[in-house]
Structure formats: structure tokens, C-alpha cells
mmCIF file of C-alpha atoms and ligand atoms in Angstrom:
data_model
loop_
_atom_site.group_PDB
_atom_site.id
_atom_site.type_symbol
_atom_site.label_atom_id
_atom_site.label_comp_id
_atom_site.label_asym_id
_atom_site.label_seq_id
_atom_site.Cartn_x
_atom_site.Cartn_y
_atom_site.Cartn_z
ATOM 1 C CA MET X 1 -11.333 62.409 88.386
ATOM 2 C CA ALA X 2 -9.212 65.514 88.772
ATOM 3 C CA ARG X 3 -5.416 65.451 88.372
ATOM 4 C CA ALA X 4 -4.192 63.440 91.311
ATOM 5 C CA THR X 5 -0.970 65.314 92.021
ATOM 6 C CA ARG X 6 -0.938 66.113 95.735
ATOM 7 C CA ALA X 7 1.279 66.638 98.771
ATOM 8 C CA ILE X 8 -0.114 64.830 101.788
ATOM 9 C CA ILE X 9 1.084 66.612 104.927
ATOM 10 C CA ASN X 10 1.136 64.507 108.090
ATOM 11 C CA LEU X 11 0.701 66.848 111.037
ATOM 12 C CA HIS X 12 1.145 64.028 113.599
ATOM 13 C CA ALA X 13 4.608 63.380 112.221
ATOM 14 C CA LEU X 14 5.345 67.117 112.344
ATOM 15 C CA ARG X 15 4.430 67.275 116.037
ATOM 16 C CA ASP X 16 6.477 64.163 116.801
ATOM 17 C CA ASN X 17 9.494 65.654 115.032
ATOM 18 C CA TYR X 18 9.146 68.861 117.058
ATOM 19 C CA GLN X 19 9.125 66.759 120.251
ATOM 20 C CA LEU X 20 12.267 64.992 119.091
ATOM 21 C CA ALA X 21 13.990 68.352 118.731
ATOM 22 C CA LYS X 22 12.825 69.363 122.237
ATOM 23 C CA LYS X 23 14.094 66.092 123.670
ATOM 24 C CA GLN X 24 17.560 66.711 122.252
ATOM 25 C CA ALA X 25 17.730 70.056 124.021
ATOM 26 C CA PRO X 26 15.567 69.758 127.134
ATOM 27 C CA ASP X 27 16.911 72.926 128.744
ATOM 28 C CA SER X 28 16.346 75.181 125.752
ATOM 29 C CA ARG X 29 13.252 76.731 124.279
ATOM 30 C CA ALA X 30 12.562 75.804 120.626
ATOM 31 C CA TYR X 31 11.203 78.151 117.988
ATOM 32 C CA ALA X 32 9.882 76.132 115.046
ATOM 33 C CA VAL X 33 11.328 77.576 111.848
ATOM 34 C CA VAL X 34 8.448 78.054 109.404
ATOM 35 C CA LYS X 35 9.999 80.386 106.804
ATOM 36 C CA ALA X 36 9.320 79.876 103.099
ATOM 37 C CA ASN X 37 5.742 78.718 103.723
ATOM 38 C CA ALA X 38 6.984 76.215 106.315
ATOM 39 C CA TYR X 39 9.498 74.756 103.823
ATOM 40 C CA GLY X 40 6.632 74.367 101.347
ATOM 41 C CA HIS X 41 4.343 72.527 103.784
ATOM 42 C CA GLY X 42 1.849 75.388 104.286
ATOM 43 C CA VAL X 43 2.694 77.842 107.004
ATOM 44 C CA VAL X 44 -0.737 78.423 108.525
ATOM 45 C CA GLU X 45 -1.544 74.726 108.857
ATOM 46 C CA VAL X 46 1.930 73.932 110.198
ATOM 47 C CA ALA X 47 1.864 76.774 112.721
ATOM 48 C CA ASN X 48 -1.618 75.840 113.901
ATOM 49 C CA ALA X 49 -0.585 72.214 114.288
ATOM 50 C CA LEU X 50 2.424 73.186 116.408
ATOM 51 C CA SER X 51 0.932 76.034 118.366
ATOM 52 C CA ALA X 52 -0.137 73.979 121.370
ATOM 53 C CA ASP X 53 3.446 72.663 121.796
ATOM 54 C CA ALA X 54 5.837 75.188 120.321
ATOM 55 C CA ASP X 55 7.622 77.901 122.321
ATOM 56 C CA GLY X 56 7.487 80.177 119.290
ATOM 57 C CA PHE X 57 8.180 80.443 115.595
ATOM 58 C CA ALA X 58 10.929 81.818 113.387
ATOM 59 C CA VAL X 59 10.454 83.269 109.910
ATOM 60 C CA ALA X 60 12.780 84.986 107.474
ATOM 61 C CA CYS X 61 10.957 88.303 107.042
ATOM 62 C CA VAL X 62 8.281 90.544 108.463
ATOM 63 C CA ASP X 63 5.801 89.668 105.695
ATOM 64 C CA GLU X 64 5.943 86.030 106.782
ATOM 65 C CA ALA X 65 5.340 87.056 110.412
ATOM 66 C CA ILE X 66 2.301 89.092 109.356
ATOM 67 C CA ILE X 67 0.750 85.972 107.822
ATOM 68 C CA LEU X 68 1.119 84.147 111.146
ATOM 69 C CA ARG X 69 -0.357 87.003 113.208
ATOM 70 C CA GLN X 70 -3.276 87.296 110.732
ATOM 71 C CA ALA X 71 -3.874 83.568 111.211
ATOM 72 C CA GLY X 72 -4.272 84.209 114.942
ATOM 73 C CA ILE X 73 -0.921 82.868 116.086
ATOM 74 C CA LEU X 74 -0.093 84.604 119.394
ATOM 75 C CA LEU X 75 3.206 82.885 120.242
ATOM 76 C CA PRO X 76 6.572 84.675 119.981
ATOM 77 C CA ILE X 77 7.804 85.131 116.395
ATOM 78 C CA LEU X 78 11.464 85.778 115.592
ATOM 79 C CA VAL X 79 12.254 87.494 112.278
ATOM 80 C CA LEU X 80 15.601 85.967 111.283
ATOM 81 C CA GLU X 81 16.700 88.651 108.794
ATOM 82 C CA GLY X 82 15.194 91.471 110.848
ATOM 83 C CA ALA X 83 13.516 94.578 109.459
ATOM 84 C CA MET X 84 14.197 95.754 105.888
ATOM 85 C CA ASP X 85 13.123 99.349 106.609
ATOM 86 C CA LYS X 86 11.823 101.614 109.353
ATOM 87 C CA ALA X 87 8.178 100.823 108.588
ATOM 88 C CA GLU X 88 8.892 97.163 109.327
ATOM 89 C CA CYS X 89 10.303 98.139 112.732
ATOM 90 C CA LEU X 90 6.943 99.779 113.501
ATOM 91 C CA THR X 91 5.107 96.696 112.288
ATOM 92 C CA ALA X 92 7.304 94.571 114.534
ATOM 93 C CA LEU X 93 6.324 96.699 117.527
ATOM 94 C CA GLU X 94 2.638 96.550 116.671
ATOM 95 C CA LEU X 95 2.661 92.800 116.111
ATOM 96 C CA ASP X 96 5.019 92.030 119.016
ATOM 97 C CA LEU X 97 7.679 90.429 116.827
ATOM 98 C CA GLU X 98 11.267 89.720 117.869
ATOM 99 C CA LEU X 99 13.776 91.192 115.420
ATOM 100 C CA ALA X 100 17.241 90.041 114.504
ATOM 101 C CA LEU X 101 19.655 92.968 114.221
ATOM 102 C CA HIS X 102 22.516 92.337 111.836
ATOM 103 C CA HIS X 103 23.379 95.824 110.597
ATOM 104 C CA LEU X 104 23.799 99.311 112.094
ATOM 105 C CA GLN X 105 21.206 100.733 109.728
ATOM 106 C CA GLN X 106 18.604 98.598 111.516
ATOM 107 C CA VAL X 107 19.723 100.077 114.817
ATOM 108 C CA ASP X 108 19.314 103.597 113.415
ATOM 109 C CA TRP X 109 15.677 102.906 112.469
ATOM 110 C CA LEU X 110 15.004 101.965 116.086
ATOM 111 C CA LYS X 111 16.443 105.227 117.460
ATOM 112 C CA ASP X 112 13.426 107.246 116.352
ATOM 113 C CA LEU X 113 10.849 104.929 117.917
ATOM 114 C CA ASP X 114 9.770 105.908 121.375
ATOM 115 C CA SER X 115 6.844 103.779 122.435
ATOM 116 C CA GLY X 116 6.665 100.023 122.854
ATOM 117 C CA VAL X 117 9.079 97.285 123.837
ATOM 118 C CA LEU X 118 10.945 95.350 121.190
ATOM 119 C CA LYS X 119 12.844 92.142 121.880
ATOM 120 C CA VAL X 120 15.971 92.015 119.739
ATOM 121 C CA TRP X 121 18.515 89.368 118.811
ATOM 122 C CA ILE X 122 21.956 90.683 117.875
ATOM 123 C CA LYS X 123 23.138 88.553 115.028
ATOM 124 C CA VAL X 124 26.780 87.663 115.631
ATOM 125 C CA ASP X 125 28.923 86.660 112.683
ATOM 126 C CA SER X 126 30.857 83.752 114.158
ATOM 127 C CA GLY X 127 32.404 82.789 110.841
ATOM 128 C CA MET X 128 29.734 82.257 108.246
ATOM 129 C CA HIS X 129 30.177 85.804 106.878
ATOM 130 C CA ARG X 130 26.638 86.120 105.663
ATOM 131 C CA LEU X 131 24.869 88.332 108.228
ATOM 132 C CA GLY X 132 25.885 89.784 111.537
ATOM 133 C CA PHE X 133 28.258 91.862 113.648
ATOM 134 C CA SER X 134 31.716 90.602 114.516
ATOM 135 C CA SER X 135 32.002 89.470 118.114
ATOM 136 C CA SER X 136 34.302 92.393 118.927
ATOM 137 C CA GLU X 137 31.579 94.872 117.938
ATOM 138 C CA VAL X 138 28.984 93.291 120.198
ATOM 139 C CA PRO X 139 29.729 94.799 123.641
ATOM 140 C CA ALA X 140 29.585 98.401 122.378
ATOM 141 C CA LEU X 141 26.432 97.615 120.412
ATOM 142 C CA VAL X 142 24.777 96.210 123.517
ATOM 143 C CA SER X 143 25.483 99.460 125.397
ATOM 144 C CA GLN X 144 24.163 101.497 122.503
ATOM 145 C CA LEU X 145 20.958 99.434 122.413
ATOM 146 C CA ARG X 146 20.457 99.624 126.167
ATOM 147 C CA ALA X 147 20.297 103.406 125.823
ATOM 148 C CA LEU X 148 17.282 103.169 123.499
ATOM 149 C CA SER X 149 13.888 103.327 125.172
ATOM 150 C CA VAL X 150 12.260 100.957 122.717
ATOM 151 C CA ILE X 151 14.606 98.038 123.322
ATOM 152 C CA GLY X 152 13.440 95.238 125.589
ATOM 153 C CA GLU X 153 15.388 92.050 126.138
ATOM 154 C CA ILE X 154 18.633 91.766 124.149
ATOM 155 C CA GLN X 155 19.803 88.287 123.149
ATOM 156 C CA LEU X 156 22.487 86.957 120.835
ATOM 157 C CA MET X 157 22.124 84.655 117.863
ATOM 158 C CA SER X 158 24.506 83.110 115.377
ATOM 159 C CA HIS X 159 24.392 80.546 112.590
ATOM 160 C CA PHE X 160 26.625 77.626 111.605
ATOM 161 C CA ALA X 161 28.171 77.352 108.173
ATOM 162 C CA CYS X 162 28.973 73.604 108.314
ATOM 163 C CA ALA X 163 26.701 71.993 110.909
ATOM 164 C CA ASP X 164 25.663 69.406 108.302
ATOM 165 C CA GLU X 165 29.220 68.058 108.570
ATOM 166 C CA PRO X 166 29.441 67.033 112.247
ATOM 167 C CA SER X 167 33.201 66.405 112.177
ATOM 168 C CA ASN X 168 34.106 69.728 110.570
ATOM 169 C CA PRO X 169 36.323 71.611 113.053
ATOM 170 C CA PHE X 170 34.874 74.937 111.895
ATOM 171 C CA ASN X 171 31.795 74.170 114.036
ATOM 172 C CA LEU X 172 33.907 74.229 117.210
ATOM 173 C CA GLN X 173 35.649 77.382 116.079
ATOM 174 C CA GLN X 174 32.272 79.130 115.675
ATOM 175 C CA ILE X 175 31.150 77.950 119.131
ATOM 176 C CA LYS X 176 34.399 79.329 120.605
ATOM 177 C CA THR X 177 33.712 82.699 119.043
ATOM 178 C CA ILE X 178 30.313 82.834 120.747
ATOM 179 C CA GLN X 179 31.861 81.724 124.026
ATOM 180 C CA THR X 180 34.150 84.765 123.991
ATOM 181 C CA LEU X 181 30.967 86.775 124.581
ATOM 182 C CA GLU X 182 30.124 84.991 127.827
ATOM 183 C CA PRO X 183 31.254 87.942 130.000
ATOM 184 C CA ILE X 184 28.364 90.078 128.752
ATOM 185 C CA LYS X 185 25.936 87.475 130.133
ATOM 186 C CA LEU X 186 23.290 87.469 127.446
ATOM 187 C CA ASN X 187 21.211 84.492 126.328
ATOM 188 C CA TRP X 188 22.272 83.119 122.976
ATOM 189 C CA SER X 189 20.917 80.880 120.215
ATOM 190 C CA MET X 190 22.928 79.197 117.492
ATOM 191 C CA SER X 191 21.524 75.756 116.760
ATOM 192 C CA ASN X 192 19.775 74.813 113.557
ATOM 193 C CA SER X 193 18.571 71.228 113.144
ATOM 194 C CA ALA X 194 22.020 69.770 112.481
ATOM 195 C CA ALA X 195 23.514 71.421 115.578
ATOM 196 C CA ILE X 196 20.527 70.351 117.678
ATOM 197 C CA LEU X 197 21.370 66.761 116.800
ATOM 198 C CA THR X 198 25.157 66.841 116.933
ATOM 199 C CA LEU X 199 26.442 69.831 118.984
ATOM 200 C CA PRO X 200 24.813 69.822 122.437
ATOM 201 C CA GLN X 201 27.269 72.470 123.657
ATOM 202 C CA ALA X 202 25.695 74.833 121.116
ATOM 203 C CA HIS X 203 22.071 74.510 122.302
ATOM 204 C CA GLY X 204 22.066 77.730 124.315
ATOM 205 C CA SER X 205 18.770 79.159 125.565
ATOM 206 C CA LEU X 206 16.905 78.721 122.294
ATOM 207 C CA ILE X 207 17.157 76.194 119.472
ATOM 208 C CA ARG X 208 15.859 76.854 115.960
ATOM 209 C CA PRO X 209 14.787 73.553 114.359
ATOM 210 C CA GLY X 210 13.765 73.790 110.728
ATOM 211 C CA ILE X 211 14.294 70.898 108.323
ATOM 212 C CA MET X 212 14.099 68.251 111.069
ATOM 213 C CA LEU X 213 10.499 69.288 111.805
ATOM 214 C CA TYR X 214 9.658 68.239 108.259
ATOM 215 C CA GLY X 215 11.364 64.874 108.662
ATOM 216 C CA ALA X 216 14.366 65.260 106.412
ATOM 217 C CA SER X 217 17.947 64.895 107.489
ATOM 218 C CA PRO X 218 19.992 68.015 108.222
ATOM 219 C CA ILE X 219 23.163 65.910 108.148
ATOM 220 C CA GLN X 220 25.018 64.916 104.999
ATOM 221 C CA HIS X 221 24.775 61.262 103.918
ATOM 222 C CA GLN X 222 22.049 60.489 106.425
ATOM 223 C CA GLN X 223 18.322 60.055 106.018
ATOM 224 C CA GLY X 224 15.647 61.401 108.316
ATOM 225 C CA ALA X 225 14.688 57.905 109.450
ATOM 226 C CA ASP X 226 18.293 57.249 110.603
ATOM 227 C CA ILE X 227 17.770 60.015 113.166
ATOM 228 C CA GLY X 228 14.266 58.937 114.201
ATOM 229 C CA LEU X 229 12.446 61.541 112.150
ATOM 230 C CA GLN X 230 9.222 60.843 110.288
ATOM 231 C CA PRO X 231 8.481 62.237 106.819
ATOM 232 C CA VAL X 232 5.829 64.937 106.892
ATOM 233 C CA MET X 233 5.275 65.545 103.180
ATOM 234 C CA THR X 234 4.367 62.609 100.933
ATOM 235 C CA LEU X 235 4.294 63.779 97.321
ATOM 236 C CA GLN X 236 2.080 61.653 95.118
ATOM 237 C CA SER X 237 0.533 61.458 91.691
ATOM 238 C CA GLU X 238 -0.703 58.634 89.479
ATOM 239 C CA VAL X 239 0.015 56.726 86.291
ATOM 240 C CA ILE X 240 -1.923 58.320 83.405
ATOM 241 C CA ALA X 241 -0.562 56.292 80.459
ATOM 242 C CA LEU X 242 1.407 53.106 79.738
ATOM 243 C CA HIS X 243 3.443 52.321 76.616
ATOM 244 C CA GLN X 244 5.071 49.114 75.330
ATOM 245 C CA LEU X 245 8.252 50.112 73.570
ATOM 246 C CA SER X 246 10.869 48.176 71.611
ATOM 247 C CA PRO X 247 14.661 48.342 71.520
ATOM 248 C CA GLY X 248 15.896 51.365 69.563
ATOM 249 C CA GLU X 249 12.900 53.559 70.420
ATOM 250 C CA THR X 250 13.413 56.586 72.663
ATOM 251 C CA VAL X 251 11.423 58.366 75.352
ATOM 252 C CA GLY X 252 10.726 62.059 75.955
ATOM 253 C CA TYR X 253 12.461 65.358 75.195
ATOM 254 C CA GLY X 254 15.844 65.106 73.558
ATOM 255 C CA GLN X 255 15.216 61.383 73.106
ATOM 256 C CA GLY X 256 16.531 61.298 76.656
ATOM 257 C CA PHE X 257 16.066 57.577 77.248
ATOM 258 C CA LEU X 258 17.000 54.798 74.808
ATOM 259 C CA ILE X 259 14.997 51.556 75.045
ATOM 260 C CA GLU X 260 17.433 48.608 75.148
ATOM 261 C CA ARG X 261 15.016 45.745 75.841
ATOM 262 C CA PRO X 262 11.270 45.366 75.359
ATOM 263 C CA SER X 263 10.002 47.817 77.991
ATOM 264 C CA ILE X 264 6.925 49.264 79.600
ATOM 265 C CA ILE X 265 7.047 52.972 80.247
ATOM 266 C CA ALA X 266 4.562 54.591 82.626
ATOM 267 C CA VAL X 267 3.693 58.294 82.302
ATOM 268 C CA VAL X 268 3.046 59.985 85.660
ATOM 269 C CA ALA X 269 1.237 63.302 86.086
ATOM 270 C CA ILE X 270 3.891 65.375 87.815
ATOM 271 C CA GLY X 271 6.725 67.526 86.444
ATOM 272 C CA TYR X 272 8.833 70.526 87.124
ATOM 273 C CA GLY X 273 5.703 72.723 86.851
ATOM 274 C CA ASP X 274 4.682 71.033 90.094
ATOM 275 C CA GLY X 275 8.147 71.513 91.556
ATOM 276 C CA TYR X 276 9.383 68.010 90.916
ATOM 277 C CA PRO X 277 13.044 68.732 90.076
ATOM 278 C CA ARG X 278 14.061 68.705 86.437
ATOM 279 C CA ALA X 279 17.489 67.723 87.746
ATOM 280 C CA ALA X 280 16.115 64.251 88.618
ATOM 281 C CA ARG X 281 18.106 62.116 86.247
ATOM 282 C CA THR X 282 17.362 58.731 84.710
ATOM 283 C CA GLY X 283 17.468 56.244 87.540
ATOM 284 C CA THR X 284 15.971 58.483 90.233
ATOM 285 C CA PRO X 285 13.531 56.212 92.102
ATOM 286 C CA VAL X 286 9.785 56.571 92.492
ATOM 287 C CA LEU X 287 7.566 54.217 94.510
ATOM 288 C CA ILE X 288 4.622 52.316 92.994
ATOM 289 C CA LYS X 289 2.784 49.619 94.987
ATOM 290 C CA GLY X 290 5.630 49.431 97.460
ATOM 291 C CA LYS X 291 8.344 48.912 94.841
ATOM 292 C CA GLN X 292 10.908 51.341 93.475
ATOM 293 C CA TYR X 293 11.100 52.042 89.731
ATOM 294 C CA PRO X 294 13.508 54.367 87.924
ATOM 295 C CA ILE X 295 12.774 57.552 86.029
ATOM 296 C CA ALA X 296 13.518 57.032 82.328
ATOM 297 C CA GLY X 297 14.362 60.185 80.387
ATOM 298 C CA ARG X 298 13.907 63.877 81.086
ATOM 299 C CA VAL X 299 11.424 65.400 83.494
ATOM 300 C CA SER X 300 8.907 67.558 81.567
ATOM 301 C CA MET X 301 6.787 70.385 82.904
ATOM 302 C CA ASP X 302 3.721 68.257 83.641
ATOM 303 C CA MET X 303 4.884 64.648 83.371
ATOM 304 C CA ILE X 304 7.640 62.170 84.051
ATOM 305 C CA THR X 305 8.270 58.778 82.458
ATOM 306 C CA ILE X 306 9.110 55.698 84.520
ATOM 307 C CA ASP X 307 10.521 52.327 83.436
ATOM 308 C CA VAL X 308 8.056 49.864 85.008
ATOM 309 C CA THR X 309 9.117 46.862 82.926
ATOM 310 C CA GLY X 310 8.361 43.643 84.827
ATOM 311 C CA GLY X 311 6.032 45.367 87.286
ATOM 312 C CA ASP X 312 2.282 44.834 87.536
ATOM 313 C CA ILE X 313 1.347 48.451 86.917
ATOM 314 C CA SER X 314 -1.972 49.857 85.739
ATOM 315 C CA ILE X 315 -3.277 53.263 84.790
ATOM 316 C CA GLY X 316 -4.494 55.008 87.944
ATOM 317 C CA ASP X 317 -1.881 53.442 90.223
ATOM 318 C CA THR X 318 -0.604 55.799 92.884
ATOM 319 C CA VAL X 319 2.999 56.939 92.506
ATOM 320 C CA THR X 320 4.962 58.319 95.469
ATOM 321 C CA LEU X 321 7.758 60.715 94.521
ATOM 322 C CA TRP X 322 9.000 61.056 98.107
ATOM 323 C CA GLY X 323 7.676 60.734 101.633
ATOM 324 C CA THR X 324 6.447 57.610 103.397
ATOM 325 C CA GLY X 325 8.332 54.690 101.860
ATOM 326 C CA LEU X 326 10.848 56.769 99.869
ATOM 327 C CA SER X 327 13.008 59.330 101.659
ATOM 328 C CA ALA X 328 13.228 62.839 100.176
ATOM 329 C CA ASP X 329 16.882 62.705 101.173
ATOM 330 C CA ILE X 330 17.498 59.916 98.655
ATOM 331 C CA VAL X 331 15.706 61.767 95.862
ATOM 332 C CA ALA X 332 17.605 64.967 96.732
ATOM 333 C CA GLU X 333 20.936 63.186 96.499
ATOM 334 C CA GLN X 334 20.007 61.927 93.021
ATOM 335 C CA CYS X 335 19.284 65.526 92.047
ATOM 336 C CA ASN X 336 22.521 66.948 93.535
ATOM 337 C CA THR X 337 20.532 68.987 96.000
ATOM 338 C CA ILE X 338 19.081 68.814 99.503
ATOM 339 C CA ALA X 339 15.576 67.969 100.674
ATOM 340 C CA TYR X 340 15.139 71.615 101.784
ATOM 341 C CA GLU X 341 15.079 72.677 98.154
ATOM 342 C CA LEU X 342 12.790 69.863 97.018
ATOM 343 C CA PHE X 343 10.192 70.875 99.634
ATOM 344 C CA CYS X 344 10.388 74.595 98.973
ATOM 345 C CA GLN X 345 10.014 74.165 95.224
ATOM 346 C CA ILE X 346 6.617 72.437 95.301
ATOM 347 C CA THR X 347 4.308 74.807 93.434
ATOM 348 C CA ASN X 348 0.762 75.926 94.142
ATOM 349 C CA ARG X 349 -0.563 73.580 91.467
ATOM 350 C CA VAL X 350 0.023 70.743 93.927
ATOM 351 C CA LYS X 351 -2.878 70.407 96.357
ATOM 352 C CA ARG X 352 -1.835 70.118 99.986
ATOM 353 C CA GLN X 353 -3.928 67.583 101.913
ATOM 354 C CA TYR X 354 -3.554 67.650 105.667
ATOM 355 C CA VAL X 355 -3.846 64.534 107.798
ATOM 356 C CA GLY X 356 -3.615 64.455 111.586
ATOM 357 C CA SER X 357 -5.868 66.996 113.188
ATOM 358 C CA ILE X 358 -4.601 70.576 113.186
ATOM 359 C CA LEU X 359 -5.585 71.061 116.821
ATOM 360 C CA THR X 360 -3.807 68.916 119.367
ATOM 361 C CA ASN X 361 -5.868 67.036 121.914
ATOM 362 C CA ARG X 362 -4.162 68.754 124.836
HETATM 363 C C1 PLP O 401 16.617 78.442 108.251
HETATM 364 C C2 PLP O 401 17.309 78.753 109.488
HETATM 365 C C3 PLP O 401 17.325 77.839 110.555
HETATM 366 C C4 PLP O 401 16.758 76.446 110.433
HETATM 367 O O1 PLP O 401 17.744 75.651 109.786
HETATM 368 P P1 PLP O 401 17.503 74.085 109.530
HETATM 369 O O2 PLP O 401 18.794 73.637 108.958
HETATM 370 O O3 PLP O 401 16.381 73.977 108.572
HETATM 371 O O4 PLP O 401 17.192 73.498 110.851
HETATM 372 C C5 PLP O 401 17.890 78.250 111.739
HETATM 373 N N1 PLP O 401 18.460 79.487 111.860
HETATM 374 C C6 PLP O 401 18.496 80.356 110.834
HETATM 375 C C7 PLP O 401 19.155 81.687 111.043
HETATM 376 C C8 PLP O 401 17.946 80.017 109.613
HETATM 377 O O5 PLP O 401 18.021 80.886 108.608
#
């Protein structure tokens, strides 16, 4: 049989997670954030699975939006970083994309366009200091944009720096900054997954759920299941070798694991070449036959080694790295990272298998 390394993507869970986001913010529209190949889940399959329910999609760049349009997605698409040059502004018009505007240069590119109607989102820097105009610049910018023939609806967007820490007072400070713009009476959007779950006063007219769609927690020290989310990606491989080792022997690169008692070490066909994080240290759990076992020694490119001493493990047994039965949030914490990065890093060598029909039965 072929190498068993696979990411099983549960599209039912994806749709349920989207509905959970909608339920949190019943008066807002929700654009499903599908940037970075839908956080590694496969953007075309994810977008198709959500297209009967979603109000629209958000991607990072125009190239990602083109993939969705080529796949036949007709719903609104917001480009979160906006256009990178004038040609992308033209593409946005042709493909009916909504562009974020975070810089005056992007406004200049629009000045020369005369036909079409472009929806734009002024990116307001409410404190993150990554992209956007300061709130004091916004009123004049709105007037400037209204004078351009190509500009359709103008809306505001902003982004939280610390929404994953619900008690951080900086969140309220950022909301206040957006509220100072109320007199100009434009719709606004500022909620990522964490804010959707914890800051109802920040829901605005449009929410932008990303990580929660994929079932992982956007909030520090919580797991997706604590919030009622279901894992979408289950990453699996299988045991391809077993070794009985004695005290004093060592396992893997750098002799990374020292055997201290008679042990059984299982070799599993997944490594950092598949996107399994090399940062996963000894002790990081994997799931075999419903039981957790620890990684023993360094992650290699194509394999990992697991201490399965005392378990009834055979060659060919399925190993779950994260997903159903083992939260990606737990694995991420062991690797000093977040589930976002684990998902995005899964490489093309890993086959994606989709379960749950792509088309809804509506
Ligand atoms: C990625 C992104 C989101 C989604 O964030 P999650 O934490 O994954 O929900 C929302 N808004 C912007 C601007 C983003 O870049």
C-alpha cells in the first residue's frame, strides 16, 4: 500500500463551525477567511463546501481571489491586504473583488480607473500598527474616495492585536478608536475568530472568522472543543517499523532520546517534510488506538519515533497526529506555536481526503 500519510478534512465539521460563528453574531454578515489555502485545508474544497451558507470569503491577496473565481465561486471576496499594484486593481474590477485600502499609493492606482464599481474597505489602524490609516486620516480619505468614479460602497475595517487574550484592555482601546469614527456613519468590520467569541460589541456589520472555521481555538489556553468547535483536519499516518531497545541505547538524530527501561519504539511515516513540526519535542502526544503515546527523540524529515512501551501496537496501526481525539491546540502548545501554523505548514506531500459532501443538501 502507498504511504498512508494523509489529512482527512471533515467538511460537515467545517460547515457546523461556520454556523457557530454566525450564531455568535446573528446581526452581522460573515466572510469565511480562506487565505493560505484555507489554512492548509484546500481552498477550493473549503470554499465549495461553504458556498451555500457563507455570505462571502476573505483572502490575503488577489492571486488567492483569482483561484476562487476560477473555481466558479460567485460570492463576494474581500482581499485583506488589497492590491499590490495597479494591474491588481483592474483585476479586482474585472473579478468583482472587494479591496482593502491601507495605503495612499493604493488610492492613487484607483484614480486612473474610470469604468466599473469597486467596493472598498478602508483599513483603519486602531493600534496594531501593521496596516492601515490612523483614524484621524479617515474622514478626509472618505471624501477623497467619494470623488472617484470607480468607488462603490466604502466600509471600514480594522484588526485586533490581542483578541486571543480576552481580558487584555488593549482590545477595548482598539474598539474605542473605531467608535470615534461613528459620526461618518460607515459600516465597519473588526472581528476575527477570537473577537467573534469574546467581544460582541466589536461584531459590526461583518465578521471575519478564520481559525474557528477549522475547529481550533483562537483563544490562548483553550481548546476548540471548549468553545464547541469540531476539528476539521485529522492528520494521520501509520506505524511502519517497531524496535525493542534496551537501556543505554539511543533513538534518532543527535541520539535525541535515551532509552532508560526496556522499550518499544514505533516509527511513524510522517516528518517535517510533511509539515509535522520539527519543534515537537520529546513527550508531544500522538494517538494510536485511542491512547496517547509520546514522541521519543527528534522529528526527522519523513519519520517520527514514538515510545509505545506497554501498548499493543502493530505495524500498520493508524497514528493520529492531531484532529479527532487529539486537539491540534494541545500539539501546538507542545511546539511553542499555534494551531494556525501547524495547519498552514502541511505540505503537498500529504494527501487531502475530503469527507462530508462538498455540496450542501440545501
Ligand atoms: C487572518 C485574518 C482574519 C481571521 O483571523 P482568525 O484569527 O483566523 O479568525 C481576520 N481578519 C484579518 C485582517 C486577517 O488577516
